[in-house]
JSON list of C-alpha atoms and ligand atoms in Angstrom, two decimals:
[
{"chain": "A", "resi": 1, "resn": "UNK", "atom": "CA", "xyz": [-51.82, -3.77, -68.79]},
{"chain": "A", "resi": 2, "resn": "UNK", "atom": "CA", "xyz": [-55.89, -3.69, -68.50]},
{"chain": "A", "resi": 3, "resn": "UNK", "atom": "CA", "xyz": [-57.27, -3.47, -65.54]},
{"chain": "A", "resi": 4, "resn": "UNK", "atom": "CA", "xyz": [-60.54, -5.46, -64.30]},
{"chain": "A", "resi": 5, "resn": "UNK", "atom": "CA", "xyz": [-62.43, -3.44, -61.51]},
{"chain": "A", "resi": 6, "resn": "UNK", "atom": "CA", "xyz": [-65.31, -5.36, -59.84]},
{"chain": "A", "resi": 7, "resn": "UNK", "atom": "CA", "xyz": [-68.38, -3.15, -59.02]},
{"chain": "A", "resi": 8, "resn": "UNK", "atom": "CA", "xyz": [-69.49, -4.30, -55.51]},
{"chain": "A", "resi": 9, "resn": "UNK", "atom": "CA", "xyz": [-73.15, -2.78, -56.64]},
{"chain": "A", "resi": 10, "resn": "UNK", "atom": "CA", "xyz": [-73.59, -6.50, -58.09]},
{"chain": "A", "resi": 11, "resn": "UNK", "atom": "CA", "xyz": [-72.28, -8.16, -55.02]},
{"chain": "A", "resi": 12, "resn": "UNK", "atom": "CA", "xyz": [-74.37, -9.91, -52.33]},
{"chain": "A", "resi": 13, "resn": "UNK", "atom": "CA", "xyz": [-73.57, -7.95, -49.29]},
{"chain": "A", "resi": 14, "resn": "UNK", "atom": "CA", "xyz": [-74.29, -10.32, -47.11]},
{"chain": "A", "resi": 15, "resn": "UNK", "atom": "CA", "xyz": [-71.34, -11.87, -47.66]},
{"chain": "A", "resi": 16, "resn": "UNK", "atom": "CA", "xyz": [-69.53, -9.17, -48.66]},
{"chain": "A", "resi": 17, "resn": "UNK", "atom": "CA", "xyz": [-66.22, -10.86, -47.58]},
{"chain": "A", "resi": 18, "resn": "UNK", "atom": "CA", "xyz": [-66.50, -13.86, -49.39]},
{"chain": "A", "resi": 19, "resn": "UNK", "atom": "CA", "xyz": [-67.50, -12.15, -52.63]},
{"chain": "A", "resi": 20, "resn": "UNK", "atom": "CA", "xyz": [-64.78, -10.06, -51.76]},
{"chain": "A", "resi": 21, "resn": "UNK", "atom": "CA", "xyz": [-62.17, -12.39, -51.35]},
{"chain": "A", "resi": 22, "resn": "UNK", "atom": "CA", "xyz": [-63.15, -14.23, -54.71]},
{"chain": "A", "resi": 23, "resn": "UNK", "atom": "CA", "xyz": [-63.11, -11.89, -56.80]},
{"chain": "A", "resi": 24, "resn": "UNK", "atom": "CA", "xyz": [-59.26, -11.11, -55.61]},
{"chain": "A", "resi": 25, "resn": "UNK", "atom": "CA", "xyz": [-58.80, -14.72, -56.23]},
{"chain": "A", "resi": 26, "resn": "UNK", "atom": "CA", "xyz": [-59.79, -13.92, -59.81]},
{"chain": "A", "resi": 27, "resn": "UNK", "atom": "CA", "xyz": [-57.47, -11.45, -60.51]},
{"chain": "A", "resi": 28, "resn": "UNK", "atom": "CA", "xyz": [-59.61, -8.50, -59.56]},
{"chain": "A", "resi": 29, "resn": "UNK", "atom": "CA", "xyz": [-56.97, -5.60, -59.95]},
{"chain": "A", "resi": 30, "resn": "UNK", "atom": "CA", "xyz": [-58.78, -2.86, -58.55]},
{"chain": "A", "resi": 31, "resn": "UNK", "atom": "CA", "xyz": [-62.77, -2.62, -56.49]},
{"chain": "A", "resi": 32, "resn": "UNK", "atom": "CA", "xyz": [-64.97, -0.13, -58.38]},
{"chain": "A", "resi": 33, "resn": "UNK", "atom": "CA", "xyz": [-67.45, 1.08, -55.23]},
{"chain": "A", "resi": 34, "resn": "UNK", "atom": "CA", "xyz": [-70.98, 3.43, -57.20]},
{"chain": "A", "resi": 35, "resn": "UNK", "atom": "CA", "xyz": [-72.05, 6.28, -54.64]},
{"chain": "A", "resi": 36, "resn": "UNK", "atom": "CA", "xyz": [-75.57, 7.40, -56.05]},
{"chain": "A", "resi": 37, "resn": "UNK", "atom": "CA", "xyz": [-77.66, 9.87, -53.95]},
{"chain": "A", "resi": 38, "resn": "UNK", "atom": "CA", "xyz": [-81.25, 10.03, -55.45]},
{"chain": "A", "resi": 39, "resn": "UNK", "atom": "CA", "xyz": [-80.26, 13.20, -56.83]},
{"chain": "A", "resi": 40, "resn": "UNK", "atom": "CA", "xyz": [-77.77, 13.33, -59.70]},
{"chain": "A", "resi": 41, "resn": "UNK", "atom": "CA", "xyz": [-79.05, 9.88, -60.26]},
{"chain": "A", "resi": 42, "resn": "UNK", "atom": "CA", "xyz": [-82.67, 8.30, -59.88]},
{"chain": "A", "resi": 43, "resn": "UNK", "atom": "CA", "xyz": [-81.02, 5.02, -57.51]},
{"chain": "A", "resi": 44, "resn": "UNK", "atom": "CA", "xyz": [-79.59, 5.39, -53.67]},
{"chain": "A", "resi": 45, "resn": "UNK", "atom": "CA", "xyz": [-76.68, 2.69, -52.84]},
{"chain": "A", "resi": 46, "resn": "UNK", "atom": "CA", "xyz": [-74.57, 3.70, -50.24]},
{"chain": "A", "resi": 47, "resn": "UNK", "atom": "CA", "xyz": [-71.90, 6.26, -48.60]},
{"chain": "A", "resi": 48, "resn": "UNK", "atom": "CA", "xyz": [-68.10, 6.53, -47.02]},
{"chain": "A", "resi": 49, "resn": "UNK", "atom": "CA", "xyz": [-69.46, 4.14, -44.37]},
{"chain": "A", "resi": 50, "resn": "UNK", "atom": "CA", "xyz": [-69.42, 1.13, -46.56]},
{"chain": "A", "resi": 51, "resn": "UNK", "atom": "CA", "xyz": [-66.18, 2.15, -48.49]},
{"chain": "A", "resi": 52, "resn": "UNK", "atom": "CA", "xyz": [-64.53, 2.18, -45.02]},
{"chain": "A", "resi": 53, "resn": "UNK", "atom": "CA", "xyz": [-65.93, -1.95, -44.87]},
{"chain": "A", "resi": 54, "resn": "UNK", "atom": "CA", "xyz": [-64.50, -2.59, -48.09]},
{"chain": "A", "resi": 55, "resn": "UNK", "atom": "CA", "xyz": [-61.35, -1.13, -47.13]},
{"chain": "A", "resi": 56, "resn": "UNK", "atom": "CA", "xyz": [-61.09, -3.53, -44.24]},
{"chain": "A", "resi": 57, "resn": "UNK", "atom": "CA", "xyz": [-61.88, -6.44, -46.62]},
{"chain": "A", "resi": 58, "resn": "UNK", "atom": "CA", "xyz": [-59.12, -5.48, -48.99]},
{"chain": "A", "resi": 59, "resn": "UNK", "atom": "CA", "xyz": [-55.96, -4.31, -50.11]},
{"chain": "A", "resi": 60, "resn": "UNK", "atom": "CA", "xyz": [-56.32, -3.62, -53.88]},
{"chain": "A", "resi": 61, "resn": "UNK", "atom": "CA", "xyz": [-56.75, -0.01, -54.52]},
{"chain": "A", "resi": 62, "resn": "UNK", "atom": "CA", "xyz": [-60.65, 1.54, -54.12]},
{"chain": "A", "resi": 63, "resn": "UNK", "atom": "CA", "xyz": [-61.93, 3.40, -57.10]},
{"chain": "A", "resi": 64, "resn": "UNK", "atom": "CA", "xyz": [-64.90, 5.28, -55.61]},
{"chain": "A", "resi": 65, "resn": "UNK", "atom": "CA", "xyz": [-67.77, 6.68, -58.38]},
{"chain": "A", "resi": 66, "resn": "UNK", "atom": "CA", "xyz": [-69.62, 9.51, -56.77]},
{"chain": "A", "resi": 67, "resn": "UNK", "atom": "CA", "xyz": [-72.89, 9.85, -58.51]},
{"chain": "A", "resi": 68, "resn": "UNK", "atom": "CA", "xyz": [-73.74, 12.73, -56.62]},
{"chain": "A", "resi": 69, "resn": "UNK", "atom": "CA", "xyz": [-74.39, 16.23, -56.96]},
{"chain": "A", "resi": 70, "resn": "UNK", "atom": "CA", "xyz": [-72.21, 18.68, -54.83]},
{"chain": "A", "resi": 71, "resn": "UNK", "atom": "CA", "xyz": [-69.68, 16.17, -54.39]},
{"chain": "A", "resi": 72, "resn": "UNK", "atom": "CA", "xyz": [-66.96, 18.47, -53.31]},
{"chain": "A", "resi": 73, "resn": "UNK", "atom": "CA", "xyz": [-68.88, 18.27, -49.77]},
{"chain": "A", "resi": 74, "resn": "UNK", "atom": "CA", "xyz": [-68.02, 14.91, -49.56]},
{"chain": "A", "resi": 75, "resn": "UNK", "atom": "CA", "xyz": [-64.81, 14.03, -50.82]},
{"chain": "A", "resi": 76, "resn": "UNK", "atom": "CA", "xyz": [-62.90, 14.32, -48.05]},
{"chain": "A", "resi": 77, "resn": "UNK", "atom": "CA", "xyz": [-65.37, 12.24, -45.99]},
{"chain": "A", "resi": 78, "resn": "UNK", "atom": "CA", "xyz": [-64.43, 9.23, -49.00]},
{"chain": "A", "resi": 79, "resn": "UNK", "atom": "CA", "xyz": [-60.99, 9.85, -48.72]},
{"chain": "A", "resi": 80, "resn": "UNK", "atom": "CA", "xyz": [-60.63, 9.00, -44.82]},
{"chain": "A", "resi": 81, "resn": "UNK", "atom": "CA", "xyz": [-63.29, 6.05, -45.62]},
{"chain": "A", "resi": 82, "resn": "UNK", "atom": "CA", "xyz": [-60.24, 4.93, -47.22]},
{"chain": "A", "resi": 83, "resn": "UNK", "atom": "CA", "xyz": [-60.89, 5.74, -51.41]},
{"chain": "A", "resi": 84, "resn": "UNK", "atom": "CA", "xyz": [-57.69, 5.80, -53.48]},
{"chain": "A", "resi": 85, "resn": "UNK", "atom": "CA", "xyz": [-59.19, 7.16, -56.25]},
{"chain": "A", "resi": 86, "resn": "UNK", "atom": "CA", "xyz": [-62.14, 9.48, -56.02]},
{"chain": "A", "resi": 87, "resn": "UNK", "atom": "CA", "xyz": [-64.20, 9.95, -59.65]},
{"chain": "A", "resi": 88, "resn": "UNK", "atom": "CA", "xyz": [-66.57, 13.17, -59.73]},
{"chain": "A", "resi": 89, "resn": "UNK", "atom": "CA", "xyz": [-68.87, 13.58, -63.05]},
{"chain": "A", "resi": 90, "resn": "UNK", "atom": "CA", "xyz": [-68.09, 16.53, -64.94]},
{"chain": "A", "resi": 91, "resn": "UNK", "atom": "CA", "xyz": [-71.98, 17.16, -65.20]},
{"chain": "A", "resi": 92, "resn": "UNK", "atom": "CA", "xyz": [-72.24, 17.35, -61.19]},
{"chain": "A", "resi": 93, "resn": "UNK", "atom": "CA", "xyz": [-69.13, 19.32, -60.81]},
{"chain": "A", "resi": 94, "resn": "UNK", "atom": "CA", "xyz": [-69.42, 23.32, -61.28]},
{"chain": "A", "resi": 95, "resn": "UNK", "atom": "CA", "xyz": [-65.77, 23.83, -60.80]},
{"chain": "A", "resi": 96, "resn": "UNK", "atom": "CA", "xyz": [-64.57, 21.14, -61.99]},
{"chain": "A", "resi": 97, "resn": "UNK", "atom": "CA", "xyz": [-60.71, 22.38, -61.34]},
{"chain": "A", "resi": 98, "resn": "UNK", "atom": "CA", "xyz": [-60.80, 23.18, -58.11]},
{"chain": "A", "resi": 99, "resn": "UNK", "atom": "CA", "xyz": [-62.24, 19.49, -57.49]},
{"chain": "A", "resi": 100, "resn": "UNK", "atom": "CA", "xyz": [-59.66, 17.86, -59.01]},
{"chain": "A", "resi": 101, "resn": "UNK", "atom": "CA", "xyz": [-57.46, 19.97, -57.17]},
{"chain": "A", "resi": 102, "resn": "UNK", "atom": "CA", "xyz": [-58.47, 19.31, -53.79]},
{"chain": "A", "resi": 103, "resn": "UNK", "atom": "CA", "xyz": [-58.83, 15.02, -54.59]},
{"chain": "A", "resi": 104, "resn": "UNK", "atom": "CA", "xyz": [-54.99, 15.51, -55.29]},
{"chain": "A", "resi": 105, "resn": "UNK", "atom": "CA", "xyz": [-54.36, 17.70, -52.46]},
{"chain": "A", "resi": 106, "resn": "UNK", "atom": "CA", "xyz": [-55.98, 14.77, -50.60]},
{"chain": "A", "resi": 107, "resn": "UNK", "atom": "CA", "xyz": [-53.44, 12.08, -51.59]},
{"chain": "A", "resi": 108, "resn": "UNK", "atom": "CA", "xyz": [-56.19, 10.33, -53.84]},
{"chain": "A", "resi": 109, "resn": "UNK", "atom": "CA", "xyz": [-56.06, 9.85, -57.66]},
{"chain": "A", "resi": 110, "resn": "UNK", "atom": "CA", "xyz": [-58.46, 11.76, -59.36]},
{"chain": "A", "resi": 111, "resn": "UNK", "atom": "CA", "xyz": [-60.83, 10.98, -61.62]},
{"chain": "A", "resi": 112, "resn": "UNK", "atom": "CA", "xyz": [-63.52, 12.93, -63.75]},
{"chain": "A", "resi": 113, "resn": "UNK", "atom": "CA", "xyz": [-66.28, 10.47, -65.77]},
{"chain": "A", "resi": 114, "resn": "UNK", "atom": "CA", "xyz": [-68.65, 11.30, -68.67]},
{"chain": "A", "resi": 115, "resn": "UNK", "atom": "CA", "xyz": [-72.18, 10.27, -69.18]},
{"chain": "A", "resi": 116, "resn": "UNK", "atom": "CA", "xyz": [-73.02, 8.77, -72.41]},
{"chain": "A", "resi": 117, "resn": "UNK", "atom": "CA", "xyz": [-74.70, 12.16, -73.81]},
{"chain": "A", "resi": 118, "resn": "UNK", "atom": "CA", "xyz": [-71.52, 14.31, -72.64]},
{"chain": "A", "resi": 119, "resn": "UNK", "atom": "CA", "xyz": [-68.78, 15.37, -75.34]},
{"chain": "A", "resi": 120, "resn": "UNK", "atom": "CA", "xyz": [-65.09, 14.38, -74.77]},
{"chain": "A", "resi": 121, "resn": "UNK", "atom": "CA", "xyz": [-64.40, 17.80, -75.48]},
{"chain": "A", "resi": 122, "resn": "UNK", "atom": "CA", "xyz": [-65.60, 18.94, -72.51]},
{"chain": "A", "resi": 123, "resn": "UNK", "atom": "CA", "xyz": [-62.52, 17.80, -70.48]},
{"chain": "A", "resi": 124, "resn": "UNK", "atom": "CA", "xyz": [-60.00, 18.75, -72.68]},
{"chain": "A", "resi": 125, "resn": "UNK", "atom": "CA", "xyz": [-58.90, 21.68, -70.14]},
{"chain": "A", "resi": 126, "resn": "UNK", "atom": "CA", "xyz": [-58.66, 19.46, -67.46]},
{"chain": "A", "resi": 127, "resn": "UNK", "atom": "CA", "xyz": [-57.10, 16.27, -68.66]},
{"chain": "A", "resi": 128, "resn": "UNK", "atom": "CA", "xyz": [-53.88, 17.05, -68.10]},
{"chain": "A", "resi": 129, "resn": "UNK", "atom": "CA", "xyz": [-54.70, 17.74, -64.65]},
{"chain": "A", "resi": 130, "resn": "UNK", "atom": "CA", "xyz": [-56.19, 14.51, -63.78]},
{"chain": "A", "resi": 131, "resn": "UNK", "atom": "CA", "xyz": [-55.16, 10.36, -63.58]},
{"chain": "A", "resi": 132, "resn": "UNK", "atom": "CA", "xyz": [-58.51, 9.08, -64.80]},
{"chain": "A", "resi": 133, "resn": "UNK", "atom": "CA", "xyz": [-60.87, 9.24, -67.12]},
{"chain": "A", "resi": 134, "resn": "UNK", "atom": "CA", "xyz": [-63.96, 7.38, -67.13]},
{"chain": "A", "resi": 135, "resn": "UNK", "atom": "CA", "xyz": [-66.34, 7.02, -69.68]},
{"chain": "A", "resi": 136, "resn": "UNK", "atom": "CA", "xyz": [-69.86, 5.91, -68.85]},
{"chain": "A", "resi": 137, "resn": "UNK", "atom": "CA", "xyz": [-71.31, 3.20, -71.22]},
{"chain": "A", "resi": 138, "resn": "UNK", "atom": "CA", "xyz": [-74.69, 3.49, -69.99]},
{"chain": "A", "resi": 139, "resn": "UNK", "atom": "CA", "xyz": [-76.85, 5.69, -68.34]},
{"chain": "A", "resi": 140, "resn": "UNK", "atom": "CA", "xyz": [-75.47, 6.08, -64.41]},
{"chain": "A", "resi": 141, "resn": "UNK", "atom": "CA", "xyz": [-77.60, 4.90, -61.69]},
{"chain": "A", "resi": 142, "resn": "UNK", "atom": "CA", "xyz": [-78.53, 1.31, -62.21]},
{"chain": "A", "resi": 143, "resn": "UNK", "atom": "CA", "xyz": [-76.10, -2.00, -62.69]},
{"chain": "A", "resi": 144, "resn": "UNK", "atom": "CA", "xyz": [-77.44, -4.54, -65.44]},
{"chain": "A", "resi": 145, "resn": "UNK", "atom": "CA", "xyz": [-78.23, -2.12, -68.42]},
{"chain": "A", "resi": 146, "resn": "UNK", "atom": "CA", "xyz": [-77.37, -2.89, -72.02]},
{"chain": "A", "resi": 147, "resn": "UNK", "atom": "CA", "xyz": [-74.06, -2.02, -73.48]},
{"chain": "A", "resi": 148, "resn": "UNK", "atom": "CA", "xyz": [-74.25, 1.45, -75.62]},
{"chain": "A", "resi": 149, "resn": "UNK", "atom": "CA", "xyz": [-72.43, 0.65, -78.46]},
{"chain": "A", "resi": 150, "resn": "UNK", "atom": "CA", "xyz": [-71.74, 4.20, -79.85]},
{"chain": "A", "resi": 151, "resn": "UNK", "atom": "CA", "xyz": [-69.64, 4.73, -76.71]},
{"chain": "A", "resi": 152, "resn": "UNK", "atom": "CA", "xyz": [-66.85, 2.91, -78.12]},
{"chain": "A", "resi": 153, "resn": "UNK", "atom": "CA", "xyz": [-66.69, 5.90, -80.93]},
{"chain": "A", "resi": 154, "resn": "UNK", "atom": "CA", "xyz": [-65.80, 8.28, -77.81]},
{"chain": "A", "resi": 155, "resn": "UNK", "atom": "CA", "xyz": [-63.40, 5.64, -75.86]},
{"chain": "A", "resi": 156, "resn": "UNK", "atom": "CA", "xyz": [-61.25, 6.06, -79.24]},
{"chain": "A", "resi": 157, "resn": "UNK", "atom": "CA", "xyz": [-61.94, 9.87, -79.34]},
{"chain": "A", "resi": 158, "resn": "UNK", "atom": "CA", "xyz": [-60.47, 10.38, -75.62]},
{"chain": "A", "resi": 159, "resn": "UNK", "atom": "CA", "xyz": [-57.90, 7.68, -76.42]},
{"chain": "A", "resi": 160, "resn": "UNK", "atom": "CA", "xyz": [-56.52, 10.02, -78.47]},
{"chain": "A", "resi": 161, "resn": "UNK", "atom": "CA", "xyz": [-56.72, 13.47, -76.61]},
{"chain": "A", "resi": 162, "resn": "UNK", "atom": "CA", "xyz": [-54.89, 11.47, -73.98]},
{"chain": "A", "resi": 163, "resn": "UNK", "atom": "CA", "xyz": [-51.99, 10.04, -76.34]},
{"chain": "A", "resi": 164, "resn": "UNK", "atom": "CA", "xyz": [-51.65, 13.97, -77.68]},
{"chain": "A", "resi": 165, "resn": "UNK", "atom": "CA", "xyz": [-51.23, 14.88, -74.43]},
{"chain": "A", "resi": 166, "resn": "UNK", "atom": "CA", "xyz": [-48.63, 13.13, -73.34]},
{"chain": "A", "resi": 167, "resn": "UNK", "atom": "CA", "xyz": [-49.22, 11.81, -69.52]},
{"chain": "A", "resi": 168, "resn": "UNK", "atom": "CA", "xyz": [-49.93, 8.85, -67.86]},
{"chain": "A", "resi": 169, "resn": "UNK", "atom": "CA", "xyz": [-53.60, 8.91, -67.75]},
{"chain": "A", "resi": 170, "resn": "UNK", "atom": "CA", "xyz": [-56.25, 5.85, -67.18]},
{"chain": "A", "resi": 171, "resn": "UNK", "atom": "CA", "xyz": [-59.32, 5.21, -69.05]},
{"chain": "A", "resi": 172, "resn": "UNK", "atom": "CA", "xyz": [-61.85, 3.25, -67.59]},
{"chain": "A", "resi": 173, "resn": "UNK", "atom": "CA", "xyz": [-65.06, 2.09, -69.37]},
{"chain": "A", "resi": 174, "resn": "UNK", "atom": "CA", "xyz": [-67.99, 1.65, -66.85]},
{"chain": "A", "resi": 175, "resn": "UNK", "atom": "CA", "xyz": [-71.52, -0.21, -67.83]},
{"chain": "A", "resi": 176, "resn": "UNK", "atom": "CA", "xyz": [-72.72, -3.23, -69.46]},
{"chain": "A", "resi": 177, "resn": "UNK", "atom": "CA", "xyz": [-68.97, -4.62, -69.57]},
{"chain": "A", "resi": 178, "resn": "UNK", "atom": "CA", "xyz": [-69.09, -8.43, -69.99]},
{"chain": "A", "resi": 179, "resn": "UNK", "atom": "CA", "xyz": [-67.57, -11.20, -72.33]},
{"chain": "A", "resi": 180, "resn": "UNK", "atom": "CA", "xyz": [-68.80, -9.56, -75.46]},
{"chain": "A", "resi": 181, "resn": "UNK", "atom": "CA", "xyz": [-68.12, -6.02, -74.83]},
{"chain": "A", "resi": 182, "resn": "UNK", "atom": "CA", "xyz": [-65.03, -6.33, -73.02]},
{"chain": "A", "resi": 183, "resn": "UNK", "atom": "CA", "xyz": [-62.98, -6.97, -75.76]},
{"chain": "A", "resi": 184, "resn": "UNK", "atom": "CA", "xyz": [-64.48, -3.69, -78.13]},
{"chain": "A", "resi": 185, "resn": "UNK", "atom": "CA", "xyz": [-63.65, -1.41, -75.22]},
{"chain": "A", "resi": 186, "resn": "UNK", "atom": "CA", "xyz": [-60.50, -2.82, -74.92]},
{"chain": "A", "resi": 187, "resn": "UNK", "atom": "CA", "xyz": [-60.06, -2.80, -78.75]},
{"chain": "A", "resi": 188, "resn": "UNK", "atom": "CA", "xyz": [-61.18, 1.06, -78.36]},
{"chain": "A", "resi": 189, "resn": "UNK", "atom": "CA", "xyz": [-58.33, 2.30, -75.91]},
{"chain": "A", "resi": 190, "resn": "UNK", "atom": "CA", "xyz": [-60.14, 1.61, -72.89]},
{"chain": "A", "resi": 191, "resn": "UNK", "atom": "CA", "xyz": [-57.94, 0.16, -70.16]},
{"chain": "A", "resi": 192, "resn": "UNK", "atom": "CA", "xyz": [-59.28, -0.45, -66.97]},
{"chain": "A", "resi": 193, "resn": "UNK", "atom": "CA", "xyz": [-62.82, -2.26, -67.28]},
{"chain": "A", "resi": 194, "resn": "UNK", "atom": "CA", "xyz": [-65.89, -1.94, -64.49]},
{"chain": "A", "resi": 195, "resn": "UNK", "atom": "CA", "xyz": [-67.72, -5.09, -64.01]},
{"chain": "A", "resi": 196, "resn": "UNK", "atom": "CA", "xyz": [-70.61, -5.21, -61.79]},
{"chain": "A", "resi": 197, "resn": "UNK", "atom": "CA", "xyz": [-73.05, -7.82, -63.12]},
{"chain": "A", "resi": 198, "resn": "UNK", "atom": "CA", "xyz": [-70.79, -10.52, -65.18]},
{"chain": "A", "resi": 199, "resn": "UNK", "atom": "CA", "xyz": [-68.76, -10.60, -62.19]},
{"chain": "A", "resi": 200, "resn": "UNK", "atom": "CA", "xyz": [-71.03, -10.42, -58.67]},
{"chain": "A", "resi": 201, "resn": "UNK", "atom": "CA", "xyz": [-74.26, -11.08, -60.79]},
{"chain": "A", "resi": 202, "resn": "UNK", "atom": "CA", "xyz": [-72.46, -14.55, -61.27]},
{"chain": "A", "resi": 203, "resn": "UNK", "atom": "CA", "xyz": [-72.52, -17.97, -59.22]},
{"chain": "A", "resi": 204, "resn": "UNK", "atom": "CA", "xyz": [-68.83, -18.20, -59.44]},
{"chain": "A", "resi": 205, "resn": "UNK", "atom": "CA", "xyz": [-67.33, -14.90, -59.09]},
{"chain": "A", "resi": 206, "resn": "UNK", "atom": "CA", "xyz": [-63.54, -16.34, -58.92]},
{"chain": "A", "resi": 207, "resn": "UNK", "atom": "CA", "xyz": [-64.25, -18.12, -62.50]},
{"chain": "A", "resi": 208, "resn": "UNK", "atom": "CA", "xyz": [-66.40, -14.50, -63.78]},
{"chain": "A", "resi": 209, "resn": "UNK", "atom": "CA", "xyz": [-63.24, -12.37, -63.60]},
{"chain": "A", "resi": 210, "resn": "UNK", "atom": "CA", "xyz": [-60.40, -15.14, -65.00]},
{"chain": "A", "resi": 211, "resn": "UNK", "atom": "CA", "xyz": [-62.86, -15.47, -67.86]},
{"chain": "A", "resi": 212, "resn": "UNK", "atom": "CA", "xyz": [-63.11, -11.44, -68.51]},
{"chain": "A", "resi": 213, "resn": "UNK", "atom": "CA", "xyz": [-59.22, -11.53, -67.84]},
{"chain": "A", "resi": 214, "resn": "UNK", "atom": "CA", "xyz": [-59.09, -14.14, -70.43]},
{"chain": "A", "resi": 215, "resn": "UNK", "atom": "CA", "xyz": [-61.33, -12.65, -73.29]},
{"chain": "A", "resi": 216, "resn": "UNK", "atom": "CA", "xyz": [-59.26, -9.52, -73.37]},
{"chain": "A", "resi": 217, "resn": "UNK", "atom": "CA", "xyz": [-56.15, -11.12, -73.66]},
{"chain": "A", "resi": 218, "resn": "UNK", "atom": "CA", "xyz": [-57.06, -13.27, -77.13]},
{"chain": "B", "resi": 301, "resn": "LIG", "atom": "C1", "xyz": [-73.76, 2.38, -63.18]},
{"chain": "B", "resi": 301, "resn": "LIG", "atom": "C2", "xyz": [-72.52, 2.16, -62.34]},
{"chain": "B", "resi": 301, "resn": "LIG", "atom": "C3", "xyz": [-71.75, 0.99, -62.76]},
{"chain": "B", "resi": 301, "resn": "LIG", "atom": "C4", "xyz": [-72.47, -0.33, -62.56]},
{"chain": "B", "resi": 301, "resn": "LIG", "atom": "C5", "xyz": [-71.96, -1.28, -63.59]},
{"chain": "B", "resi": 301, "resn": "LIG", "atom": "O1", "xyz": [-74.36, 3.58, -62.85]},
{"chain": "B", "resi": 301, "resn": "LIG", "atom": "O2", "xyz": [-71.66, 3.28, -62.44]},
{"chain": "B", "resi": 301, "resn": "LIG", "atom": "O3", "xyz": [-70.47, 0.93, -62.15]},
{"chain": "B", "resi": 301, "resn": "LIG", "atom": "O4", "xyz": [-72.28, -0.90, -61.31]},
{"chain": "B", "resi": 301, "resn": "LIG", "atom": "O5", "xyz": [-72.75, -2.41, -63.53]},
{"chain": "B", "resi": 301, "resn": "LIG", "atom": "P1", "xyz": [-72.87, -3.41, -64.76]},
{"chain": "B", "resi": 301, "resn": "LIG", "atom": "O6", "xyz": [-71.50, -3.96, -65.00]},
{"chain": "B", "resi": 301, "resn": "LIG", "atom": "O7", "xyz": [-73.85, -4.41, -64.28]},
{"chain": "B", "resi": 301, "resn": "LIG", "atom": "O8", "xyz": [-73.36, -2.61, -65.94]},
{"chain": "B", "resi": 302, "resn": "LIG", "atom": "ZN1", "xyz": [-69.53, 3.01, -61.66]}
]
């Protein structure tokens, strides 16, 4: 089953709960919340304190992005804010093990993304040892950028590594994800899509994410 995951960076928080509540109405399956610091990413958006909002506004499952360097200082902080799964980038991460570790250790899934520029290789140690991967299809720090099309050579590639390994592990696409990409990632092994601007960026966020839902099922 694929997965649709809002990105509330596209939402008017104003009325948070609204845009909230329609996107659930949509079929939202999961709410993708970006953490950037000005740091490991040019852009600043927000912390645990508006996860812990979001958790109030919903019950689907919180899949928290940390775009930030040192993130093992923080994850317990996102955890208690109420994250179910907490994604680190492998670029930010120094021991990258040990992090993974300690997101299990704190009852959350774990997750490790890739920027578009980082081999798949690089977390074939780890991926046994984790629930999610996410692959970045643009540059991290801003919502709204263009698709990158040869991303969809390295959704196949860790498609792959995580048939030959056997386990049960998620792999989320993340950037430019709308009508017209959706379907390629899909097509390329992802299975749980981010949306942030063809869903919140939309007048009718209810209608944005039964349309997405709809293009990947043709
Ligand atoms: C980018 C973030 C994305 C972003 C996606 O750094 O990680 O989750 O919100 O936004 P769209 O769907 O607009 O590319
Ligand atoms: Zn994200």
């Amino acid at each position: 089953m694929i997965r649709i995951a809002p990105s509330i960076l596209a939402a008017d928080f104003s009325r948070l709960a609204d845009q909230i509540a329609e996107a659930e109405a949509g079929g939202a399956d999961w709410f993708h919340l970006d953490v950037m610091d000005g740091h490991f990413v040019p852009n600043i958006t927000f912390g645990p304190l508006i996860v812990s909002a979001v958790r109030k506004l919903t019950k689907l499952p919180l899949d928290t992005h940390l775009m930030i360097k040192n993130p093992d200082a923080y994850l317990e902080q996102f955890r208690l804010a109420g994250s179910d799964h907490i994604i680190v980038h492998q670029e930010a991460t120094r021991h990258l093990h040990r992090t993974v570790e300690r997101i299990r250790e704190l009852g959350a899934k774990a997750g490790v993304a890739i920027n578009p520029a980082t081999p798949c290789s690089t977390l074939s140690e780890i991926l046994s040892d984790v629930d999610l991967v996410l692959v970045m299809s643009v540059n991290p720090g801003f919502g709204g950028q263009k698709f990158i099309p040869l991303t969809l050579r390295k959704l196949s590639e860790m498609r792959d590594m995580i048939r030959a390994s056997g386990k049960e592990i998620r792999l989320e696409v993340d950037g430019g994800i709308d009508e017209t990409t959706a379907p390629d990632a899909v097509r390329a092994g992802a299975d749980v899509l981010v949306a942030g601007t063809s869903v919140f960026g939309q007048t009718n966020v209810r209608e944005a994410v039964e349309e997405l839902k709809k293009r990947i099922s043709l």
